[in-house]
PDB file of C-alpha atoms in Angstrom:
ATOM      1  CA  MET A 445      94.537 105.533 -57.482  1.00 51.00           C
ATOM      2  CA  CYS A 446      96.677 108.108 -58.537  1.00 63.00           C
ATOM      3  CA  CYS A 447     100.101 108.888 -56.089  1.00 60.00           C
ATOM      4  CA  PHE A 448     102.280 111.641 -57.134  1.00 59.00           C
ATOM      5  CA  SER A 449     106.100 112.344 -56.366  1.00 52.00           C
ATOM      6  CA  PRO A 450     109.160 114.596 -56.732  1.00 52.00           C
ATOM      7  CA  LEU A 451     111.835 113.861 -59.018  1.00 52.00           C
ATOM      8  CA  GLY A 452     115.240 114.627 -58.783  1.00 48.00           C
ATOM      9  CA  ARG A 453     116.206 113.462 -55.295  1.00 46.00           C
ATOM     10  CA  SER A 454     117.519 110.059 -54.071  1.00 42.00           C
ATOM     11  CA  ALA A 455     115.272 109.576 -51.322  1.00 43.00           C
ATOM     12  CA  SER A 456     112.506 107.235 -50.664  1.00 40.00           C
ATOM     13  CA  LEU A 457     109.026 107.571 -53.172  1.00 39.00           C
ATOM     14  CA  LEU A 458     107.477 107.947 -49.363  1.00 38.00           C
ATOM     15  CA  ASP A 459     110.216 110.740 -47.903  1.00 42.00           C
ATOM     16  CA  ARG A 460     110.068 112.795 -51.228  1.00 40.00           C
ATOM     17  CA  ILE A 461     106.326 113.168 -51.356  1.00 38.00           C
ATOM     18  CA  LEU A 462     105.880 113.070 -46.837  1.00 38.00           C
ATOM     19  CA  SER A 463     108.801 116.238 -47.861  1.00 41.00           C
ATOM     20  CA  ARG A 464     107.050 118.586 -50.193  1.00 43.00           C
ATOM     21  CA  PRO A 465     103.372 117.728 -50.007  1.00 44.00           C
ATOM     22  CA  GLU A 466     102.362 121.042 -50.705  1.00 45.00           C
ATOM     23  CA  ARG A 467     104.420 121.963 -53.825  1.00 54.00           C
ATOM     24  CA  VAL A 468     102.004 119.844 -55.570  1.00 64.00           C
ATOM     25  CA  HIS A 469      98.153 121.163 -56.697  1.00 72.00           C
ATOM     26  CA  VAL A 470      95.968 118.303 -58.671  1.00 77.00           C
ATOM     27  CA  ALA A 471      92.321 119.793 -59.804  1.00 81.00           C
ATOM     28  CA  ASN A 472      90.199 119.165 -62.684  1.00 87.00           C
ATOM     29  CA  THR A 473      90.993 115.562 -63.017  1.00 92.00           C
ATOM     30  CA  ASN A 474      89.203 114.465 -66.171  1.00 95.00           C
ATOM     31  CA  ILE A 475      88.788 110.965 -66.970  1.00 97.00           C
ATOM     32  CA  PHE A 476      86.842 109.067 -70.479  1.00 98.00           C
ATOM     33  CA  ALA A 477      86.742 105.383 -70.850  1.00 98.00           C
ATOM     34  CA  ARG A 478      85.236 103.114 -73.172  1.00 98.00           C
ATOM     35  CA  MET A 479      85.489  99.355 -73.891  1.00 97.00           C
ATOM     36  CA  GLU A 480      86.952  99.711 -77.470  1.00 95.00           C
ATOM     37  CA  ALA A 481      86.206  95.828 -78.359  1.00 88.00           C
ATOM     38  CA  ASP A 482      86.062  93.281 -75.579  1.00 85.00           C
ATOM     39  CA  GLY A 483      88.317  92.683 -73.090  1.00 95.00           C
ATOM     40  CA  ILE A 484      89.840  96.242 -74.401  1.00 98.00           C
ATOM     41  CA  GLN A 485      89.323  98.858 -72.966  1.00 98.00           C
ATOM     42  CA  ALA A 486      90.540 102.406 -73.487  1.00 98.00           C
ATOM     43  CA  LEU A 487      91.239 105.606 -70.825  1.00 98.00           C
ATOM     44  CA  VAL A 488      92.308 109.076 -70.890  1.00 97.00           C
ATOM     45  CA  TYR A 489      92.733 111.129 -68.177  1.00 95.00           C
ATOM     46  CA  SER A 490      94.091 114.965 -68.020  1.00 91.00           C
ATOM     47  CA  MET A 491      93.930 117.249 -65.669  1.00 86.00           C
ATOM     48  CA  GLN A 492      95.454 120.608 -63.976  1.00 82.00           C
ATOM     49  CA  LEU A 493      99.011 120.116 -62.091  1.00 75.00           C
ATOM     50  CA  GLY A 494     101.264 122.975 -60.169  1.00 73.00           C
ATOM     51  CA  ALA A 495     104.788 121.254 -59.707  1.00 71.00           C
ATOM     52  CA  ALA A 496     107.528 123.197 -58.682  1.00 72.00           C
ATOM     53  CA  ALA A 497     109.707 119.770 -59.884  1.00 72.00           C
ATOM     54  CA  GLU A 498     109.050 117.179 -62.024  1.00 74.00           C
ATOM     55  CA  LEU A 499     106.672 114.307 -60.623  1.00 74.00           C
ATOM     56  CA  ALA A 500     106.147 110.738 -61.417  1.00 76.00           C
ATOM     57  CA  MET A 501     102.788 109.641 -61.115  1.00 82.00           C
ATOM     58  CA  ILE A 502     101.285 106.392 -61.198  1.00 85.00           C
ATOM     59  CA  LEU A 503      98.106 104.824 -62.340  1.00 91.00           C
ATOM     60  CA  PRO A 504      97.015 100.543 -61.777  1.00 92.00           C
ATOM     61  CA  LEU A 505      95.117  99.167 -63.596  1.00 96.00           C
ATOM     62  CA  PRO A 506      93.087  96.133 -63.420  1.00 97.00           C
ATOM     63  CA  ILE A 507      95.171  94.186 -66.409  1.00 97.00           C
ATOM     64  CA  LEU A 508      94.470  90.923 -67.584  1.00 97.00           C
ATOM     65  CA  PRO A 509      96.129  88.289 -64.781  1.00 93.00           C
ATOM     66  CA  GLY A 510      99.543  86.781 -66.863  1.00 92.00           C
ATOM     67  CA  ALA A 511      99.537  88.701 -70.585  1.00 94.00           C
ATOM     68  CA  GLY A 512     102.434  90.359 -69.607  1.00 90.00           C
ATOM     69  CA  GLU A 513     104.613  93.554 -70.969  1.00 90.00           C
ATOM     70  CA  GLN A 514     101.694  93.755 -74.371  1.00 91.00           C
ATOM     71  CA  ALA A 515      98.754  94.468 -72.318  1.00 95.00           C
ATOM     72  CA  LEU A 516      99.138  97.827 -72.183  1.00 92.00           C
ATOM     73  CA  GLU A 517      99.418 100.395 -75.634  1.00 91.00           C
ATOM     74  CA  PHE A 518     100.266 103.845 -74.909  1.00 90.00           C
ATOM     75  CA  MET A 519      98.321 106.460 -77.463  1.00 90.00           C
ATOM     76  CA  SER A 520      99.572 110.144 -77.706  1.00 87.00           C
ATOM     77  CA  PHE A 521      97.167 112.823 -77.734  1.00 90.00           C
ATOM     78  CA  GLU A 522      99.849 115.037 -78.339  1.00 84.00           C
ATOM     79  CA  GLY A 523      97.577 116.757 -80.508  1.00 84.00           C
ATOM     80  CA  HIS A 524      94.720 115.993 -79.072  1.00 89.00           C
ATOM     81  CA  SER A 525      94.850 118.844 -75.748  1.00 87.00           C
ATOM     82  CA  ASN A 526      91.383 119.831 -76.500  1.00 92.00           C
ATOM     83  CA  PHE A 527      89.380 116.157 -76.052  1.00 96.00           C
ATOM     84  CA  PHE A 528      87.839 117.014 -72.579  1.00 96.00           C
ATOM     85  CA  ASP A 529      86.989 120.672 -74.012  1.00 93.00           C
ATOM     86  CA  THR A 530      84.807 118.755 -76.871  1.00 95.00           C
ATOM     87  CA  LEU A 531      83.477 116.620 -74.325  1.00 97.00           C
ATOM     88  CA  ALA A 532      82.543 118.907 -72.298  1.00 96.00           C
ATOM     89  CA  GLN A 533      80.868 120.933 -74.102  1.00 95.00           C
ATOM     90  CA  LEU A 534      78.637 118.133 -75.696  1.00 97.00           C
ATOM     91  CA  PHE A 535      76.781 119.095 -72.196  1.00 97.00           C
ATOM     92  CA  VAL A 536      76.158 122.475 -72.722  1.00 92.00           C
ATOM     93  CA  VAL A 537      72.717 122.771 -73.682  1.00 77.00           C
ATOM     94  CA  PRO A 538      70.755 125.891 -75.740  1.00 72.00           C
ATOM     95  CA  MET A 539      68.397 127.989 -73.525  1.00 65.00           C
ATOM     96  CA  PRO A 540      64.666 128.925 -75.276  1.00 65.00           C
ATOM     97  CA  ALA A 541      65.131 132.132 -76.569  1.00 57.00           C
ATOM     98  CA  ALA A 542      63.279 134.438 -74.757  1.00 55.00           C
ATOM     99  CA  ARG A 543      60.519 136.136 -76.479  1.00 57.00           C
ATOM    100  CA  GLY A 544      62.228 140.225 -78.488  1.00 55.00           C
ATOM    101  CA  GLY A 545      65.964 138.267 -76.575  1.00 53.00           C
ATOM    102  CA  PRO A 546      68.921 136.583 -77.598  1.00 53.00           C
ATOM    103  CA  ALA A 547      69.144 132.932 -76.644  1.00 51.00           C
ATOM    104  CA  ILE A 548      71.022 132.258 -73.275  1.00 47.00           C
ATOM    105  CA  HIS A 549      73.186 129.118 -73.140  1.00 47.00           C
ATOM    106  CA  PHE A 550      74.536 127.630 -70.296  1.00 46.00           C
ATOM    107  CA  ALA A 551      76.156 124.552 -68.413  1.00 47.00           C
ATOM    108  CA  PRO A 552      74.291 122.083 -66.061  1.00 48.00           C
ATOM    109  CA  GLN A 553      77.926 121.584 -64.197  1.00 49.00           C
ATOM    110  CA  ALA A 554      80.864 123.042 -65.633  1.00 48.00           C
ATOM    111  CA  ARG A 555      82.477 125.505 -68.133  1.00 42.00           C
ATOM    112  CA  ALA A 556      85.525 123.385 -70.477  1.00 41.00           C
ATOM    113  CA  PRO A 557      88.926 123.905 -68.599  1.00 37.00           C
ATOM    114  CA  LEU A 558      90.691 127.500 -70.236  1.00 32.00           C
ATOM    115  CA  PRO A 559      93.103 126.034 -73.274  1.00 35.00           C
ATOM    116  CA  VAL A 560      95.838 126.731 -71.596  1.00 35.00           C
ATOM    117  CA  HIS A 561      97.924 123.458 -71.933  1.00 31.00           C
ATOM    118  CA  SER A 562     100.994 121.338 -71.090  1.00 36.00           C
ATOM    119  CA  VAL A 563     101.865 119.974 -74.506  1.00 34.00           C
ATOM    120  CA  GLY A 564     104.090 117.021 -75.046  1.00 52.00           C
ATOM    121  CA  ALA A 565     104.893 117.093 -70.737  1.00 56.00           C
ATOM    122  CA  PHE A 566     105.875 113.557 -69.925  1.00 70.00           C
ATOM    123  CA  GLU A 567     107.394 110.129 -69.904  1.00 79.00           C
ATOM    124  CA  ALA A 568     105.483 106.656 -69.990  1.00 84.00           C
ATOM    125  CA  SER A 569     106.689 103.132 -68.763  1.00 86.00           C
ATOM    126  CA  PHE A 570     104.205 100.447 -68.470  1.00 88.00           C
ATOM    127  CA  VAL A 571     104.850  98.339 -65.314  1.00 88.00           C
ATOM    128  CA  PRO A 572     103.370  94.226 -65.193  1.00 90.00           C
ATOM    129  CA  THR A 573     103.116  93.762 -61.790  1.00 89.00           C
ATOM    130  CA  GLN A 574     104.031  95.337 -58.534  1.00 84.00           C
ATOM    131  CA  ARG A 575     107.217  92.350 -58.960  1.00 83.00           C
ATOM    132  CA  ASP A 576     108.229  94.881 -62.172  1.00 85.00           C
ATOM    133  CA  PHE A 577     109.157  97.948 -60.141  1.00 81.00           C
ATOM    134  CA  ASP A 578     112.605  96.799 -59.238  1.00 78.00           C
ATOM    135  CA  ARG A 579     112.913  97.163 -63.436  1.00 82.00           C
ATOM    136  CA  LEU A 580     112.747 100.788 -63.009  1.00 79.00           C
ATOM    137  CA  ASP A 581     113.785 104.078 -61.634  1.00 73.00           C
ATOM    138  CA  PRO A 582     113.930 103.393 -58.324  1.00 70.00           C
ATOM    139  CA  ARG A 583     112.797 107.058 -57.810  1.00 64.00           C
ATOM    140  CA  PHE A 584     109.368 105.723 -59.663  1.00 68.00           C
ATOM    141  CA  ARG A 585     108.725 103.102 -57.013  1.00 67.00           C
ATOM    142  CA  MET A 586     105.815 103.148 -54.027  1.00 66.00           C
ATOM    143  CA  PRO A 587     106.426 101.824 -50.624  1.00 65.00           C
ATOM    144  CA  GLU A 588     105.565  98.518 -50.203  1.00 68.00           C
ATOM    145  CA  SER A 589     103.767  99.926 -46.603  1.00 67.00           C
ATOM    146  CA  VAL A 590     101.427 102.118 -49.007  1.00 66.00           C
ATOM    147  CA  TRP A 591     100.559  98.760 -51.465  1.00 66.00           C
ATOM    148  CA  GLN A 592      99.854  96.727 -47.390  1.00 69.00           C
ATOM    149  CA  GLN A 593      97.402  99.740 -46.633  1.00 69.00           C
ATOM    150  CA  ILE A 594      95.471  99.651 -50.279  1.00 70.00           C
ATOM    151  CA  GLY A 595      95.329  96.232 -50.640  1.00 75.00           C
ATOM    152  CA  GLY A 596      93.799  94.925 -53.500  1.00 82.00           C
ATOM    153  CA  TYR A 597      96.627  95.727 -56.685  1.00 86.00           C
ATOM    154  CA  ASP A 598      98.214  92.782 -55.593  1.00 85.00           C
ATOM    155  CA  ASP A 599      97.925  91.465 -58.986  1.00 90.00           C
ATOM    156  CA  PHE A 600      97.138  94.810 -61.076  1.00 93.00           C
ATOM    157  CA  GLY A 601      99.404  96.608 -63.634  1.00 93.00           C
ATOM    158  CA  PHE A 602     100.481 100.443 -63.288  1.00 90.00           C
ATOM    159  CA  ALA A 603     100.828 102.820 -65.921  1.00 90.00           C
ATOM    160  CA  VAL A 604     104.497 105.299 -65.019  1.00 85.00           C
ATOM    161  CA  PHE A 605     103.628 108.509 -65.869  1.00 84.00           C
ATOM    162  CA  ARG A 606     106.852 111.155 -65.686  1.00 80.00           C
ATOM    163  CA  LEU A 607     105.672 114.814 -65.363  1.00 77.00           C
ATOM    164  CA  ALA A 608     106.959 118.268 -65.951  1.00 71.00           C
ATOM    165  CA  PRO A 609     106.919 120.749 -63.770  1.00 71.00           C
ATOM    166  CA  GLY A 610     104.303 123.996 -64.089  1.00 68.00           C
ATOM    167  CA  LYS A 611     102.259 126.262 -62.521  1.00 67.00           C
ATOM    168  CA  LYS A 612      98.066 125.443 -62.516  1.00 67.00           C
ATOM    169  CA  ALA A 613      99.092 124.042 -66.234  1.00 64.00           C
ATOM    170  CA  ASN A 614      96.261 121.269 -68.415  1.00 64.00           C
ATOM    171  CA  VAL A 615      98.337 118.958 -68.292  1.00 67.00           C
ATOM    172  CA  HIS A 616      97.316 117.724 -72.125  1.00 76.00           C
ATOM    173  CA  PRO A 617      95.755 114.321 -71.838  1.00 90.00           C
ATOM    174  CA  MET A 618      97.756 110.882 -71.080  1.00 92.00           C
ATOM    175  CA  ALA A 619      95.762 107.878 -72.984  1.00 93.00           C
ATOM    176  CA  LEU A 620      96.520 104.187 -72.632  1.00 94.00           C
ATOM    177  CA  ARG A 621      94.151 100.894 -73.835  1.00 96.00           C
ATOM    178  CA  PHE A 622      95.005  97.385 -72.051  1.00 98.00           C
ATOM    179  CA  GLN A 623      93.158  94.145 -71.819  1.00 98.00           C
ATOM    180  CA  THR A 624      91.625  94.146 -68.771  1.00 98.00           C
ATOM    181  CA  ARG A 625      90.204  91.206 -66.411  1.00 97.00           C
ATOM    182  CA  ASP A 626      86.671  93.180 -65.925  1.00 96.00           C
ATOM    183  CA  ARG A 627      84.585  92.969 -69.359  1.00 95.00           C
ATOM    184  CA  THR A 628      81.418  94.113 -67.140  1.00 96.00           C
ATOM    185  CA  ASN A 629      82.420  97.179 -65.657  1.00 97.00           C
ATOM    186  CA  LEU A 630      84.434 100.136 -66.218  1.00 98.00           C
ATOM    187  CA  PHE A 631      87.484 101.024 -64.272  1.00 98.00           C
ATOM    188  CA  PHE A 632      88.210 104.784 -63.085  1.00 97.00           C
ATOM    189  CA  PRO A 633      91.609 104.760 -61.097  1.00 94.00           C
ATOM    190  CA  THR A 634      90.332 107.447 -58.372  1.00 94.00           C
ATOM    191  CA  VAL A 635      91.743 106.591 -55.028  1.00 89.00           C
ATOM    192  CA  HIS A 636      94.131 109.121 -53.843  1.00 83.00           C
ATOM    193  CA  VAL A 637      97.743 108.941 -52.845  1.00 75.00           C
ATOM    194  CA  HIS A 638      98.895 112.171 -52.289  1.00 66.00           C
ATOM    195  CA  ASP A 639     100.899 112.196 -49.168  1.00 63.00           C
ATOM    196  CA  GLY A 640     102.026 108.189 -48.494  1.00 63.00           C
ATOM    197  CA  THR A 641      99.424 107.772 -46.650  1.00 70.00           C
ATOM    198  CA  VAL A 642      95.390 106.270 -47.505  1.00 76.00           C
ATOM    199  CA  HIS A 643      93.062 108.015 -46.414  1.00 83.00           C
ATOM    200  CA  PRO A 644      89.579 106.256 -45.493  1.00 89.00           C
ATOM    201  CA  SER A 645      88.165 109.708 -47.349  1.00 93.00           C
ATOM    202  CA  ALA A 646      89.509 112.234 -50.014  1.00 89.00           C
ATOM    203  CA  ARG A 647      88.662 115.351 -51.857  1.00 89.00           C
ATOM    204  CA  PHE A 648      87.646 115.167 -55.737  1.00 92.00           C
ATOM    205  CA  ASP A 649      87.787 117.040 -58.489  1.00 91.00           C
ATOM    206  CA  HIS A 650      86.768 114.963 -61.011  1.00 95.00           C
ATOM    207  CA  TYR A 651      84.410 114.526 -64.341  1.00 97.00           C
ATOM    208  CA  LEU A 652      83.933 110.572 -65.521  1.00 98.00           C
ATOM    209  CA  TYR A 653      82.998 110.552 -68.670  1.00 98.00           C
ATOM    210  CA  TYR A 654      82.633 107.587 -70.889  1.00 98.00           C
ATOM    211  CA  GLN A 655      80.496 105.701 -73.627  1.00 98.00           C
ATOM    212  CA  SER A 656      77.884 102.605 -72.737  1.00 96.00           C
ATOM    213  CA  ASN A 657      75.534 100.762 -74.803  1.00 92.00           C
ATOM    214  CA  SER A 658      73.203  99.862 -71.618  1.00 94.00           C
ATOM    215  CA  PRO A 659      71.266 103.099 -70.653  1.00 95.00           C
ATOM    216  CA  GLN A 660      72.989 105.347 -67.719  1.00 97.00           C
ATOM    217  CA  SER A 661      71.479 106.792 -64.179  1.00 97.00           C
ATOM    218  CA  ASP A 662      74.790 109.235 -64.908  1.00 98.00           C
ATOM    219  CA  GLU A 663      73.389 112.583 -67.280  1.00 97.00           C
ATOM    220  CA  ARG A 664      73.276 112.327 -70.694  1.00 97.00           C
ATOM    221  CA  ALA A 665      74.510 114.467 -72.877  1.00 97.00           C
ATOM    222  CA  PRO A 666      72.019 115.444 -74.802  1.00 95.00           C
ATOM    223  CA  LEU A 667      74.055 116.997 -77.816  1.00 95.00           C
ATOM    224  CA  ALA A 668      76.015 115.037 -80.279  1.00 94.00           C
ATOM    225  CA  LEU A 669      79.860 113.843 -80.922  1.00 96.00           C
ATOM    226  CA  PRO A 670      80.904 116.816 -83.559  1.00 94.00           C
ATOM    227  CA  ALA A 671      82.051 114.482 -86.995  1.00 93.00           C
ATOM    228  CA  THR A 672      85.545 116.055 -86.115  1.00 92.00           C
ATOM    229  CA  ALA A 673      85.802 114.110 -82.977  1.00 94.00           C
ATOM    230  CA  HIS A 674      89.037 112.001 -81.684  1.00 95.00           C
ATOM    231  CA  PRO A 675      88.197 108.212 -83.895  1.00 95.00           C
ATOM    232  CA  LEU A 676      88.865 106.646 -79.892  1.00 97.00           C
ATOM    233  CA  LEU A 677      85.055 108.485 -79.173  1.00 97.00           C
ATOM    234  CA  GLN A 678      82.258 105.759 -81.029  1.00 96.00           C
ATOM    235  CA  ARG A 679      80.232 108.573 -83.183  1.00 94.00           C
ATOM    236  CA  ASP A 680      77.061 105.987 -82.585  1.00 93.00           C
ATOM    237  CA  LEU A 681      77.362 105.563 -78.316  1.00 96.00           C
ATOM    238  CA  PRO A 682      75.824 108.326 -76.129  1.00 97.00           C
ATOM    239  CA  VAL A 683      78.314 110.214 -74.128  1.00 98.00           C
ATOM    240  CA  TYR A 684      77.851 110.395 -70.281  1.00 98.00           C
ATOM    241  CA  ARG A 685      79.120 111.864 -67.670  1.00 98.00           C
ATOM    242  CA  ARG A 686      79.458 111.850 -63.535  1.00 98.00           C
ATOM    243  CA  ARG A 687      80.991 114.279 -61.248  1.00 97.00           C
ATOM    244  CA  LEU A 688      82.902 113.511 -58.278  1.00 96.00           C
ATOM    245  CA  HIS A 689      82.604 116.622 -56.537  1.00 94.00           C
ATOM    246  CA  GLY A 690      83.863 117.284 -52.288  1.00 94.00           C
ATOM    247  CA  LYS A 691      85.098 114.950 -49.398  1.00 95.00           C
ATOM    248  CA  LEU A 692      84.199 111.497 -51.051  1.00 95.00           C
ATOM    249  CA  PRO A 693      84.978 108.016 -49.764  1.00 94.00           C
ATOM    250  CA  ASN A 694      88.296 107.331 -51.313  1.00 91.00           C
ATOM    251  CA  ARG A 695      88.666 104.439 -53.554  1.00 92.00           C
ATOM    252  CA  ASP A 696      88.840 103.305 -57.423  1.00 94.00           C
ATOM    253  CA  THR A 697      84.761 103.865 -59.585  1.00 97.00           C
ATOM    254  CA  ARG A 698      83.888 101.188 -61.811  1.00 97.00           C
ATOM    255  CA  ILE A 699      80.944 101.730 -63.619  1.00 98.00           C
ATOM    256  CA  ALA A 700      78.886  98.591 -65.233  1.00 97.00           C
ATOM    257  CA  LEU A 701      78.048  98.335 -68.986  1.00 93.00           C
TER     258      LEU A 701
END
């Protein structure tokens, strides 16, 4: 799930979401996931963001129950703003050259985002449980009515990011690793809550990238990772991609390993 809320006023989170929903534009979301070790999932999240004021973004995560405040570690990707560009390029396949003509290159689904990045655009906090939100500034809290609408997040942990304003800028990747309760699935937080209401369907503009030891039905990158790829990417594992686009059921995504 991702929830965006303008900061800077003392009103409740729900009031602020409902009062200025048109001020937030989110598109071109890219999420990467990999099981780094037994029970440790890595997650990298990036998007194109347009907002006139600072925002809070909340990502629920299936943290191992009882793991406490040490269950999540944030990673700095400030120097790796091209992380998803690298992954997208793995799916750009050269066509055979026509006789007497040059080779033509094409991307089967979408081009890599333009390299316009907002670097150092956020601060982050980890909330181990819903009960711990009262330890954060009130501006970051989700109203209990929203959690009740969603359901299923009672024992989740939450990564909270504070994002700077910008005009349709590509936010540099936000990255973390956490102790997951589900070692057989990769978890992608894709439920949308952008206006204080949990709608049964939502409009998606997402690419989900992941690595897996087992064969997958999703699109597999035909090209290998370059030597310069980020160390979070395992060189001997294939990279897969799933597109979520258009109006779809509003829910998180899990991919079996």
